[in-house]
Every structure is written in C-alpha cells, then in structure tokens.
mmCIF file of C-alpha atoms in Angstrom:
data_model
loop_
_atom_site.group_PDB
_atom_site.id
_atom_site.type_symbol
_atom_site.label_atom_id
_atom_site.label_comp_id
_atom_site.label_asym_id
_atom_site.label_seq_id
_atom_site.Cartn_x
_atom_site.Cartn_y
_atom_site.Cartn_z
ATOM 1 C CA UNK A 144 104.074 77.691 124.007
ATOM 2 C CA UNK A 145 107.523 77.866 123.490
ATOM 3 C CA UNK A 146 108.071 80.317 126.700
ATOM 4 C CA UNK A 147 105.760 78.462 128.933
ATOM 5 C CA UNK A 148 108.266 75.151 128.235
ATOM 6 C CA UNK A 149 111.424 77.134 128.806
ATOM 7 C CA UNK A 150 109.890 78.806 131.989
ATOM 8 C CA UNK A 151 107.746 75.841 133.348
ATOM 9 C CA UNK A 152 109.643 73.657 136.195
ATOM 10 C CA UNK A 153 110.252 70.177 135.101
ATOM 11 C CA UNK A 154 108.597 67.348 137.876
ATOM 12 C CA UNK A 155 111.139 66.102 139.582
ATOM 13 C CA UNK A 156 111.620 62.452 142.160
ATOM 14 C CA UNK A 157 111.634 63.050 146.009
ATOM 15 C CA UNK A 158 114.832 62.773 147.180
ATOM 16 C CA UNK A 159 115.959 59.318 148.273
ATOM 17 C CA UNK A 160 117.835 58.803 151.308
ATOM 18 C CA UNK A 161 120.964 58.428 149.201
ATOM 19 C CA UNK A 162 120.086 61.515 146.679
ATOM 20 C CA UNK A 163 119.767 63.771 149.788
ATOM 21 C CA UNK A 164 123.168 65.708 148.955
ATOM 22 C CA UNK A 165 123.187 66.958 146.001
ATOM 23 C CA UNK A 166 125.555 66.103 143.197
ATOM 24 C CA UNK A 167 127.898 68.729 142.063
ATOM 25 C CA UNK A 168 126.034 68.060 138.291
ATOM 26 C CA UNK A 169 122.835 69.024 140.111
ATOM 27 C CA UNK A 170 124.211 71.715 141.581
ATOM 28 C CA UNK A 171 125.481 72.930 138.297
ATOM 29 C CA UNK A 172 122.118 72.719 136.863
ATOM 30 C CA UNK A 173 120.260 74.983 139.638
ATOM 31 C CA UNK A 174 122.797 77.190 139.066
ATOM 32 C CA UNK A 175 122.095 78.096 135.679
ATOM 33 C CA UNK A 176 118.685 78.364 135.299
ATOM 34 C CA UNK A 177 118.891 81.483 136.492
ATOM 35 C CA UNK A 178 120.982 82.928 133.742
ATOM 36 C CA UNK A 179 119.071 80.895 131.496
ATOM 37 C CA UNK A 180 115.705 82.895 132.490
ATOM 38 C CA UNK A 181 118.006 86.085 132.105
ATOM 39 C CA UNK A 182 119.535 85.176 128.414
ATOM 40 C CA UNK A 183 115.901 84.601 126.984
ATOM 41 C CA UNK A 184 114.707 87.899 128.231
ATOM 42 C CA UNK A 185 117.509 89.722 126.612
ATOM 43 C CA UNK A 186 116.688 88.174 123.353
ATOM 44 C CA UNK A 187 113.617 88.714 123.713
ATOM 45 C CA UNK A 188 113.790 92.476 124.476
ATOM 46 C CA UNK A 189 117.125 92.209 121.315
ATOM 47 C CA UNK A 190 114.097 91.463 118.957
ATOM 48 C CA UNK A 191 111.789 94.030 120.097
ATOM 49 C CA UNK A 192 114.045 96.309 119.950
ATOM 50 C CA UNK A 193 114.645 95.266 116.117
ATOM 51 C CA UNK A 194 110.714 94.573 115.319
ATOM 52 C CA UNK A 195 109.520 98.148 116.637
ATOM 53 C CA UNK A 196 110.840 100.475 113.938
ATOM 54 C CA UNK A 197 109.598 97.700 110.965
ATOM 55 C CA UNK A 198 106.509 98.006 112.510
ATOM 56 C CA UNK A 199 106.088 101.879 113.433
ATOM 57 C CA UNK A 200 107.942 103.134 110.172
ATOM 58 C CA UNK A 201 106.726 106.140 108.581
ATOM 59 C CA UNK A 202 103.929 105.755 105.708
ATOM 60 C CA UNK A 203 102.541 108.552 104.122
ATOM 61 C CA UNK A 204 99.010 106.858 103.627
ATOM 62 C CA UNK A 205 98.855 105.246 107.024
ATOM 63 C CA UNK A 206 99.309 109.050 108.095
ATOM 64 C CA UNK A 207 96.959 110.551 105.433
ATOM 65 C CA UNK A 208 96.593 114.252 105.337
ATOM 66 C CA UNK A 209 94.364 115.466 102.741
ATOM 67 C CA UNK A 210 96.102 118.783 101.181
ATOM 68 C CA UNK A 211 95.852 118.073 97.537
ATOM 69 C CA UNK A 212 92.711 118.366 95.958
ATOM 70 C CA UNK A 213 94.367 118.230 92.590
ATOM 71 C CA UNK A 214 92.431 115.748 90.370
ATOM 72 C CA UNK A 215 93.853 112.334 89.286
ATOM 73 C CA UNK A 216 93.548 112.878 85.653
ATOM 74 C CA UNK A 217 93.228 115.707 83.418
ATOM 75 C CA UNK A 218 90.460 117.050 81.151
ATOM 76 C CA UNK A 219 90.346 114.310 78.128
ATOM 77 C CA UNK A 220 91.256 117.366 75.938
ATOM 78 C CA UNK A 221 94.113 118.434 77.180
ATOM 79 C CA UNK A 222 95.573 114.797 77.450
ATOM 80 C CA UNK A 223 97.089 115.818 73.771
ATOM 81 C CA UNK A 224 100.039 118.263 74.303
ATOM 82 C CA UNK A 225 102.289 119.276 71.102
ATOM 83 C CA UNK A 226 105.377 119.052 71.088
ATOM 84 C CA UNK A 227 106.157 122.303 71.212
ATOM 85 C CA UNK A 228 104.294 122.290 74.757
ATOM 86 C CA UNK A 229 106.412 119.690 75.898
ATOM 87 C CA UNK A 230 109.410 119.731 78.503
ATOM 88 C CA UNK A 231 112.048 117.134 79.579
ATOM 89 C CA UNK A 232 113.306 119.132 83.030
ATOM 90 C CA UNK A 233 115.929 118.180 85.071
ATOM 91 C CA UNK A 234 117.786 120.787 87.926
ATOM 92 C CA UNK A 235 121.553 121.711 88.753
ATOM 93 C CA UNK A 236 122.113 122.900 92.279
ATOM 94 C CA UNK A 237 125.843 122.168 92.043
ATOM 95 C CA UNK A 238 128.701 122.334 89.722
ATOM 96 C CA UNK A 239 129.693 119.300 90.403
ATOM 97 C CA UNK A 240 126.775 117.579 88.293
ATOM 98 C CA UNK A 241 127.155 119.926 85.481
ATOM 99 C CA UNK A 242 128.555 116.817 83.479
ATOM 100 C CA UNK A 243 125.857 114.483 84.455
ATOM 101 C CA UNK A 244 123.330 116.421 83.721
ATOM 102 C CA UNK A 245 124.855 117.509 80.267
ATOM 103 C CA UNK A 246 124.594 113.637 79.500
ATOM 104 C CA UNK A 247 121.531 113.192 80.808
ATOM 105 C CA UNK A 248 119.845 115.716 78.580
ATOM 106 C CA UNK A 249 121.701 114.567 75.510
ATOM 107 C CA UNK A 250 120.584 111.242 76.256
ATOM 108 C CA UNK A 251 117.573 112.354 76.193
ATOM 109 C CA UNK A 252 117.849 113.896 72.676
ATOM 110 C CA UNK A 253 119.403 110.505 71.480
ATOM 111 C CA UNK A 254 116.349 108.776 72.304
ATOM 112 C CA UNK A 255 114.516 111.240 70.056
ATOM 113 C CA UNK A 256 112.471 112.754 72.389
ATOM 114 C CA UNK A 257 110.285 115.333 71.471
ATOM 115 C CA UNK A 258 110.449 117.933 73.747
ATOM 116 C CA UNK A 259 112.339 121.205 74.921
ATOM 117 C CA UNK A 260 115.557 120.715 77.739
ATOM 118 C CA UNK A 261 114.571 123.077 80.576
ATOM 119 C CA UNK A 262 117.266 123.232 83.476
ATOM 120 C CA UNK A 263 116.435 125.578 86.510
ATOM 121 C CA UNK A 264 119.616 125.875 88.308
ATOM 122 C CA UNK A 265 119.889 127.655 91.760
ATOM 123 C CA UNK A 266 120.950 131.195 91.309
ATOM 124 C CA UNK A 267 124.003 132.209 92.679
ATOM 125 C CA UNK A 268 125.339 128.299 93.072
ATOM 126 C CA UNK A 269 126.309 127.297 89.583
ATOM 127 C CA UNK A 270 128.528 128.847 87.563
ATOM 128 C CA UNK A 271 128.618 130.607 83.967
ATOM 129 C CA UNK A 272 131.224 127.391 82.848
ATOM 130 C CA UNK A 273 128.461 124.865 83.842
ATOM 131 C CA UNK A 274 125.710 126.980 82.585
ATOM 132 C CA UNK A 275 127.846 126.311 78.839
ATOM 133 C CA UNK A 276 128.345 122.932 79.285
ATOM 134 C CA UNK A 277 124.579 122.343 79.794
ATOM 135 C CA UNK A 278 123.998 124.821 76.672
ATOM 136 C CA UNK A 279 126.395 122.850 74.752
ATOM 137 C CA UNK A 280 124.238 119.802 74.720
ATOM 138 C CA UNK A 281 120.363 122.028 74.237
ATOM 139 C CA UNK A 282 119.476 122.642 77.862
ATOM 140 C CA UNK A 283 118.024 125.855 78.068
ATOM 141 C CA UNK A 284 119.066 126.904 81.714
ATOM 142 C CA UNK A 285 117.364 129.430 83.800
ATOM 143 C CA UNK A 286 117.730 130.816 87.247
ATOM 144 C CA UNK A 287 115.387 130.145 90.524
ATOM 145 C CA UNK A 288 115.691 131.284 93.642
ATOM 146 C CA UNK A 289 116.540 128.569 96.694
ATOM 147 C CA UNK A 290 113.280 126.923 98.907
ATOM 148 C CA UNK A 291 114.683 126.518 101.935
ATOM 149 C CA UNK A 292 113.409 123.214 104.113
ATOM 150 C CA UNK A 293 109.948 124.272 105.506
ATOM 151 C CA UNK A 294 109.732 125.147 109.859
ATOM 152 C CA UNK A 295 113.602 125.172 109.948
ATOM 153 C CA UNK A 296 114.078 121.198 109.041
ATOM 154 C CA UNK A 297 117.311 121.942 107.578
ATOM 155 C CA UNK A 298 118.701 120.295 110.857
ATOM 156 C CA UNK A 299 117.253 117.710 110.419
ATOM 157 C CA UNK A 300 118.123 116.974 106.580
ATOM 158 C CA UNK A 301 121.158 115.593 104.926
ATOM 159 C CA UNK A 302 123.438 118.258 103.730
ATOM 160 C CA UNK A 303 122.937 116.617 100.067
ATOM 161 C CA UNK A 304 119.252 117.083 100.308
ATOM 162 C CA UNK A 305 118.925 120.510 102.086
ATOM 163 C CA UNK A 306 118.736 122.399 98.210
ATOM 164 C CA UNK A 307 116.202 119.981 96.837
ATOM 165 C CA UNK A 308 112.705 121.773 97.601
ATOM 166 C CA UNK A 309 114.157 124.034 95.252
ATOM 167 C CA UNK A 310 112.778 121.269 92.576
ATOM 168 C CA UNK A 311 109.391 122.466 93.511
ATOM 169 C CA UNK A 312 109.565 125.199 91.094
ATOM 170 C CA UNK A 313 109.198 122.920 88.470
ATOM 171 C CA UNK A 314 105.524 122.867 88.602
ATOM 172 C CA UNK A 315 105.621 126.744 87.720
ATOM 173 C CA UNK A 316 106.824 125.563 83.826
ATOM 174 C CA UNK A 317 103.271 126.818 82.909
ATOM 175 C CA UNK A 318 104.787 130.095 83.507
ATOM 176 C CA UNK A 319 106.789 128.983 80.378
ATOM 177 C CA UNK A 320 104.676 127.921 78.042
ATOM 178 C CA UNK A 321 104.822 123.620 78.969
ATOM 179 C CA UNK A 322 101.629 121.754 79.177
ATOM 180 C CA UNK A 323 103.417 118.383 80.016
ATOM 181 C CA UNK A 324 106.657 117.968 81.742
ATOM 182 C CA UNK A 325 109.132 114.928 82.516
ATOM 183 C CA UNK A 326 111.437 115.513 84.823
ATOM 184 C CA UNK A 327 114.505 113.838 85.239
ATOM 185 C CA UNK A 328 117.388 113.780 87.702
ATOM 186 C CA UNK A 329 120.850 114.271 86.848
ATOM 187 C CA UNK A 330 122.142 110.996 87.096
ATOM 188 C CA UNK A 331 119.482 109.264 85.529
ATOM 189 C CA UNK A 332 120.709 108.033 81.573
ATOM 190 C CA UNK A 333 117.858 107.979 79.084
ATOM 191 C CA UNK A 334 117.907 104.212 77.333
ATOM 192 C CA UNK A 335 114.434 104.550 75.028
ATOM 193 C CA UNK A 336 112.130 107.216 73.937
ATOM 194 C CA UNK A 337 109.266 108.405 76.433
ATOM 195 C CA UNK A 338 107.443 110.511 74.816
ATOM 196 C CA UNK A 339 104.176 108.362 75.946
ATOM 197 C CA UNK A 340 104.677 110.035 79.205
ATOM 198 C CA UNK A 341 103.626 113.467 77.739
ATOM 199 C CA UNK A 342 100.216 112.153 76.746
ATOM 200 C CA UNK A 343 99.631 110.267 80.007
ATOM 201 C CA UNK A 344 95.914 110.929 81.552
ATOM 202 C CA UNK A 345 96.995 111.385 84.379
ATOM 203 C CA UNK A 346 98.363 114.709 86.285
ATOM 204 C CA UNK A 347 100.999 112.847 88.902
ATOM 205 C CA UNK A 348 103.060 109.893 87.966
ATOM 206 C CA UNK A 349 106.466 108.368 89.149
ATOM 207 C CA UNK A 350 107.770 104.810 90.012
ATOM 208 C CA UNK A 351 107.780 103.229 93.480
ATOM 209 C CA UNK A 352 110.899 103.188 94.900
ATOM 210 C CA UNK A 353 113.412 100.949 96.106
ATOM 211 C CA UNK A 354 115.901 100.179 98.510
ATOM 212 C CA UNK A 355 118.881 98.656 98.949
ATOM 213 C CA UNK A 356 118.587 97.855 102.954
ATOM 214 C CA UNK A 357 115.658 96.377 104.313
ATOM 215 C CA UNK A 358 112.930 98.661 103.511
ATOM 216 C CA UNK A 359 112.964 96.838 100.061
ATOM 217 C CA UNK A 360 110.299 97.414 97.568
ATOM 218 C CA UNK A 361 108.453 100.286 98.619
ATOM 219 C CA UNK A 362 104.940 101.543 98.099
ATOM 220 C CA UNK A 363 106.167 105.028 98.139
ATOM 221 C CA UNK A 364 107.598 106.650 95.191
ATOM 222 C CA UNK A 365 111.169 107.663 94.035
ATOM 223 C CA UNK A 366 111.578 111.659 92.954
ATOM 224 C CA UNK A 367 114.419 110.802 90.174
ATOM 225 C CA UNK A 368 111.787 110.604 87.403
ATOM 226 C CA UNK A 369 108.406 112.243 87.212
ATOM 227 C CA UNK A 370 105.399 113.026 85.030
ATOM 228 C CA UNK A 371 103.300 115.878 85.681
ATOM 229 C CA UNK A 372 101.224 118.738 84.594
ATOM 230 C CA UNK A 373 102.718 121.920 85.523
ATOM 231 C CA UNK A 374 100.246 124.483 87.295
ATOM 232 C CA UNK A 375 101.291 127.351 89.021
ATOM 233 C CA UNK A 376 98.284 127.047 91.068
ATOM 234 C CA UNK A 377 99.552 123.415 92.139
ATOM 235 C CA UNK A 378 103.421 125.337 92.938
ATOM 236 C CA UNK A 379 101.225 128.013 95.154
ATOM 237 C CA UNK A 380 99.673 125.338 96.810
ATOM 238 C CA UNK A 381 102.875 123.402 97.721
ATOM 239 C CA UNK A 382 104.213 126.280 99.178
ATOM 240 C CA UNK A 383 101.771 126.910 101.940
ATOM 241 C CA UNK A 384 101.131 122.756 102.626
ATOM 242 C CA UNK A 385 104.750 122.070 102.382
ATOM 243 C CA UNK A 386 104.797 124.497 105.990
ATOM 244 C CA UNK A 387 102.018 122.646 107.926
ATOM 245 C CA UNK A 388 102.654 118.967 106.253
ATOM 246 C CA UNK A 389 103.498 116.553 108.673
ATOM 247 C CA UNK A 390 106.276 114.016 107.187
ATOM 248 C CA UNK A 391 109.854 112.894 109.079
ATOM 249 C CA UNK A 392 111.479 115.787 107.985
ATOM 250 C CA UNK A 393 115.097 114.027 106.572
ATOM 251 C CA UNK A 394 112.962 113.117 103.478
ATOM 252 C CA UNK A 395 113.210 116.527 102.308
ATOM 253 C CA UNK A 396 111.592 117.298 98.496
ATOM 254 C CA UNK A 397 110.619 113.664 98.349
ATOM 255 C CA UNK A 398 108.845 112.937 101.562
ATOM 256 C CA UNK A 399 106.598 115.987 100.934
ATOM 257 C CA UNK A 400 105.810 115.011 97.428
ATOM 258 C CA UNK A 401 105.007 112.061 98.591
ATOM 259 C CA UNK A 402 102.541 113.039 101.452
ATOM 260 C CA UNK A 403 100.733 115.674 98.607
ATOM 261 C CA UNK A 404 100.478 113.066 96.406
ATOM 262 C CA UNK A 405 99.404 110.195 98.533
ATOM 263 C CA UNK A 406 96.779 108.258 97.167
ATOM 264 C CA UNK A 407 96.206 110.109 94.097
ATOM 265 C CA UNK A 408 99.902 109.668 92.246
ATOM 266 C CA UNK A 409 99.949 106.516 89.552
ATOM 267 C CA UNK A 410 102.375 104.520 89.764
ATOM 268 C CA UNK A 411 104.522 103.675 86.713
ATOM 269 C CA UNK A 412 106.255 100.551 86.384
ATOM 270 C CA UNK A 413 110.031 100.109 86.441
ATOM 271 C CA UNK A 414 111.088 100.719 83.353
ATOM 272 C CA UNK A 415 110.441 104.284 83.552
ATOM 273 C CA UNK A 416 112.739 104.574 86.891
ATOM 274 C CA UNK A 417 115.201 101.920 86.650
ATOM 275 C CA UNK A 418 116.488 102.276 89.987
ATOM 276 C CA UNK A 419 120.049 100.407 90.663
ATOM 277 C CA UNK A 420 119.034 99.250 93.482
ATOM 278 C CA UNK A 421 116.478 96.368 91.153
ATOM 279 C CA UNK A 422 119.146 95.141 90.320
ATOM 280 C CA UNK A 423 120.797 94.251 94.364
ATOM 281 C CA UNK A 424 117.855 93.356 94.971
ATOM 282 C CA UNK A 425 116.381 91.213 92.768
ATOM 283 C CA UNK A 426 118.513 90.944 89.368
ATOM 284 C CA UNK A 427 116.222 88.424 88.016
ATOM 285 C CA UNK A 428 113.742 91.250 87.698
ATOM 286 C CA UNK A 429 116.331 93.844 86.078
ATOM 287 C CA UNK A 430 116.969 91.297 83.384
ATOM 288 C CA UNK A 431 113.215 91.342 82.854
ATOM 289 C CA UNK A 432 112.825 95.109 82.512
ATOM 290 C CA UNK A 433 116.078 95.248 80.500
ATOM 291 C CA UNK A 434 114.569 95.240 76.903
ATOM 292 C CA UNK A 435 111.992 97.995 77.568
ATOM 293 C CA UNK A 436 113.894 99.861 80.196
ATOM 294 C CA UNK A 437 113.759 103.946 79.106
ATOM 295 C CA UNK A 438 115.478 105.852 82.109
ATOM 296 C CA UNK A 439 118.301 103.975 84.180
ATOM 297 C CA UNK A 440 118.615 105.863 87.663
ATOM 298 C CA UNK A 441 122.430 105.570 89.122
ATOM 299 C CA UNK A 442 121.534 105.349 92.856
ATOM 300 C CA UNK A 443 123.740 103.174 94.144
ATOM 301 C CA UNK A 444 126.763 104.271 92.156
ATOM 302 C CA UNK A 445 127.658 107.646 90.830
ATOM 303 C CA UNK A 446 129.605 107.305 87.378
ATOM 304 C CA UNK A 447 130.410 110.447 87.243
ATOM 305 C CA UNK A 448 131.842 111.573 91.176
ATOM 306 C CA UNK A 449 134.137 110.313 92.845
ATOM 307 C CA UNK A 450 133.098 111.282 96.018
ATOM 308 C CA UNK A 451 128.969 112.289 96.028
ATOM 309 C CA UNK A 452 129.874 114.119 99.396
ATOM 310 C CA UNK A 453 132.263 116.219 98.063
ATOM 311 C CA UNK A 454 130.504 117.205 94.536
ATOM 312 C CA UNK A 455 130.741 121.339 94.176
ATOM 313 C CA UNK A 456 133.435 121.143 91.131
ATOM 314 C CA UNK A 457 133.446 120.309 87.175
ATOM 315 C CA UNK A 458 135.636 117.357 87.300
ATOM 316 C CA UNK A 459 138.178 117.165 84.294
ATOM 317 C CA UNK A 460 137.886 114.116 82.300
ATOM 318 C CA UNK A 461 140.965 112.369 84.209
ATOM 319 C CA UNK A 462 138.753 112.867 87.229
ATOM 320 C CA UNK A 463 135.731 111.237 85.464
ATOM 321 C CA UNK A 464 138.101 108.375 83.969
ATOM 322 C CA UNK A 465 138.629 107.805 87.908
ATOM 323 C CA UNK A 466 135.071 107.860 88.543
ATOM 324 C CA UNK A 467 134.274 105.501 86.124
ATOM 325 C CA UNK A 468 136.870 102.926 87.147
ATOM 326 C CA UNK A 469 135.944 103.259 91.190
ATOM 327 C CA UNK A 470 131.766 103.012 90.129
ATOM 328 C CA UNK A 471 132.683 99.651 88.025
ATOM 329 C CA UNK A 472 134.731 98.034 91.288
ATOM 330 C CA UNK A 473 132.222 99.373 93.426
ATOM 331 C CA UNK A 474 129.816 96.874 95.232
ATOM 332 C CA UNK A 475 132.029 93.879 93.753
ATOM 333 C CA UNK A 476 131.346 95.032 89.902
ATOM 334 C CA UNK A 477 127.335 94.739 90.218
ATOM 335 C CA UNK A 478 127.004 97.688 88.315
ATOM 336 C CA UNK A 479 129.716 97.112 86.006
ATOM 337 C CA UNK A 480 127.435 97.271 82.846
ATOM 338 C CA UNK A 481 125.346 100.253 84.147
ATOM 339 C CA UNK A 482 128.510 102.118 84.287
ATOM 340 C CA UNK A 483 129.901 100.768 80.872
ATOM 341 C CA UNK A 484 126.301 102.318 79.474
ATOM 342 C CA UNK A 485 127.014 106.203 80.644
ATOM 343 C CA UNK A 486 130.755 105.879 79.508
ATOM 344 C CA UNK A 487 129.508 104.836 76.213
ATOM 345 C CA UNK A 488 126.890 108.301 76.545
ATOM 346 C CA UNK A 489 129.353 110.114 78.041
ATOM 347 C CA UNK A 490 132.246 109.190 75.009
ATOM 348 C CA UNK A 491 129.278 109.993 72.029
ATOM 349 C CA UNK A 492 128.891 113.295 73.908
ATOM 350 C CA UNK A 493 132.521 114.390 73.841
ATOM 351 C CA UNK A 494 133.079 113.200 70.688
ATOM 352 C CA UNK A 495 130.295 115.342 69.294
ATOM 353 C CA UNK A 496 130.646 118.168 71.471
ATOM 354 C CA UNK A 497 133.711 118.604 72.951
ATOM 355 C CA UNK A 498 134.657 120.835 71.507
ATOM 356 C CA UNK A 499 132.066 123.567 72.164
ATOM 357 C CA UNK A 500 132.622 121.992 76.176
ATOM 358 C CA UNK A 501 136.206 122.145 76.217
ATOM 359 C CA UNK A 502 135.520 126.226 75.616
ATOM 360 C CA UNK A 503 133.504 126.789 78.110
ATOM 361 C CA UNK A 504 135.029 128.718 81.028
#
C-alpha cells in the first residue's frame, strides 16, 4: 500500500488560462519525482540486500542429513558410570593455552569433581614445558595425531580453527578405559561441581550457543562444553561422514558436530556453558543463571592472551598480569567480574603450585 501511494500520480486541476506556464515551484516538483522513484528503489534493493542472508543462513536441521544413527540415550544400565570410568577432557593444540588449560583443569578439581583430567595434545605442536605445566595441576596428557579439515576446507577455515577436528579423537576415550566424558575447552573456568553430567541418559549433550552479533540466541550448539559417551565406533564413524557431510565449511569441528548431531543432541541449559556473550546480550539473564552457573566460557574475552591471534607461546606471568588488565578494559569493563573470577583461579593455582610450574622447562 505504501508503494502504490508513493508511485501513484496525484489528480491534478486543468490548467487555467493563467496557470498555463508553469511556476518555477512546479517545475521543481516534476523535477524530482524522478529521483524520488530512484531513491526508493535503492532502499528497497539496500534492504534486500540485508534481509537475504537472515533469511538463507545456514541451519543444520533445515539441511538435515541423516549420518548418525547413534541412539539418543543409552542402555538404562550403563547410565551409572564410576568414578573411576569417568573423564573431564579438555585439548592443547598450542603452547600458548598451556596456562589456561592448567586452570581450567584445576578448576575443575576445586569443584570436586570426580573424575580423571585427560588432555590429548597434538603431537609435535606442544612442548615438553607445557606438557609439565598441565601435569603440575593432574592432567594426564597424551599425544594424537592432527585431523586435517575434511575435502581440503582448510582454505576455507580460520587459521584458529584449522587444528580443531583434531578434538574428534575424543570420542576414542573408550580406548582408555572412560565410560562418560565431559569435555571442556581451555578457556572455560569451572564455578560448581558437574558430576550430574556423567550420569546423564543421554549419549550427546551441549548448550545452544550464542552470539554476540545478530545471529543471537541460536538453536545450534556451542563445542566449548560437552557430554558424551565415548565409542570408538562413533570416532570411526565421524571420520568417514565428516568427508561427505555437507556444512559451510568455516565452521570447522563445530559445524560438523553439529550436522551429526542434529536432531538427536539435548540441549543443556546455560549454566552448563556460560557463554560471555549472555551476558552482552541479555545481562538480565546472566544474573539469573549466576547462582547455579558450573562452567563460565571466556568467548568474548581471553584472560589469559593478549593477543588470541598470536597465541603459540607460554606467556610469563607479567604477560598474563597484561592480559588480565586489557580483558577487564575490554568491551567498556563488561566482563570485568568474569575476569576478576580466573585471576582469583589463576592466583590459588600459583600459590599452590608454582612452584612445581615455575620448574618446568
């Protein structure tokens, strides 16, 4: 309605014998309807420029393929795993997260959580000094060999995220003995225990994720914090499916879990994934998850690099003292308290191992 107004031509008076030359106002006017036809189409064709990739984005369950036929939940008993059977997991592709993850896992054991610290790190990438810092804490580190992006998609890939399929292996922890595994990024900070999560009925879970931009709250799922059953049958699987999968490709490790998971993965509610990015968007909602939060996922800020880009060296703990001060200015101070919480982890840590870190070369 609004178009056919602009566009329709207003009824005008014959012209009297005194109106037959036209006033330099009229004049005016003819003259700029023209452009005023032209400006509305280039709006126009502005916002559907804007509206077609909100409306054609990527979903993995608007582009189901079915190549999991991995049940939802598990065999009622085996939903009871001892503790001894049990594995918090996190990975180190880098020694520049060698502190982070250190923290991470003795957050972890802080929260009492009853479980064994398995780290794969990429062979040949980290070295023997962040191997012992990650000892130092209880990780029990062991090597795996790099999965490369599937059908040469490493072009297409951030440089950051061109290692990560090499989290698949993680689903081969059968191999060592787990029954029930958490896994855990490395700058995620465990808040409260989780041991629930070992006992879940359920062989997939994670939290859906969220965005700072305009993709919001997302029915997809963030890859930071995970509960699974490992299977080395489900690893075997991955690794043929992850080479005919269709998903946009700059996703990496995530993107594909989330296509093999689609429509079968439960999701778990915030407080298990405590993404920063709650908090930009919506901090009446992080105040709400506060008093149950149990993992707090540093997105948005890194407390612990100075520069993510640039994050292939053990920082010394001037260099983390810098951190720490640029992640609480960063975004105007948002994350201030976030930050204050992995100092505090990161102060216990030194002060009760330290000394066993500051030996490590």
């Amino acid at each position: 309605m609004f178009l056919q107004r602009l566009s329709a031509r207003a009824y005008e008076r014959l012209p009297s014998p005194v109106s037959r030359v036209p006033s330099p106002e009229k004049g005016r006017q003819y003259h700029w309807r023209p452009w005023a036809g032209a400006v509305v189409v280039v709006v126009l064709f502005i916002l559907w420029l804007v509206a077609k990739p909100l409306a054609s984005r990527y979903n993995p369950l608007d582009n189901y393929q079915n190549i999991n036929s991995l049940p939802v939940t598990v065999d009622p008993g085996e939903q009871n795993v001892p503790s001894s059977r049990r594995a918090v997991v996190s990975a180190l592709d880098s020694d520049g997260y060698a502190i982070a993850v250190a923290v991470a896992g003795y957050s972890a054991r802080n929260a009492n959580v009853t479980a064994r610290l398995l780290l794969p790190y990429l062979e040949n990438k980290v070295s023997e000094r962040a191997l012992c810092i990650a000892r130092a804490v209880g990780w029990e580190p062991y090597p795996v060999p790099l999965i490369p992006p599937p059908r040469g998609d490493a072009k297409y890939v951030f440089p950051r995220f061109k290692e990560q399929y090499t989290k698949l292996h993680i689903w081969a922890l059968d191999k060592k003995d787990v029954d029930s595994a958490v896994y855990i990024d490395a700058d995620t900070l465990v808040l409260r225990n989780f041991d629930e999560l070992f006992e879940s009925p359920f062989n997939f879970a994670a939290t859906p994720d969220v965005y700072s931009d305009r993709r919001g709250f997302s029915v997809t799922f963030n890859a930071g914090v995970l509960a699974f059953r490992p299977s080395s049958a489900v690893y075997d699987d991955m690794r043929r499916k992850m080479e005919i999968a269709e998903y946009p490709p700059g996703d990496a490790e995530q993107g594909f879990l989330n296509l093999y998971f689609a429509g079968t993965a439960i999701h778990l509610p915030y407080i298990y994934n405590a993404n920063l990015a709650i908090k930009f968007r919506s901090p009446v909602l992080w105040e709400r998850l506060l008093p149950e939060m149990r993992v707090v996922h540093y997105t948005l800020v890194k407390p612990f690099l100075p520069d993510p880009e640039h994050s292939h060296q053990i920082l010394t703990e001037d260099e983390i003292a810098q951190a720490l001060k640029q992640a609480a200015h960063s975004r105007e101070g948002i994350f201030r308290e976030e930050v204050v919480w992995w100092e505090a982890v990161y102060r216990r840590m030194m002060n009760e191992y330290g000394h066993v870190i500051q030996q490590c070369h």
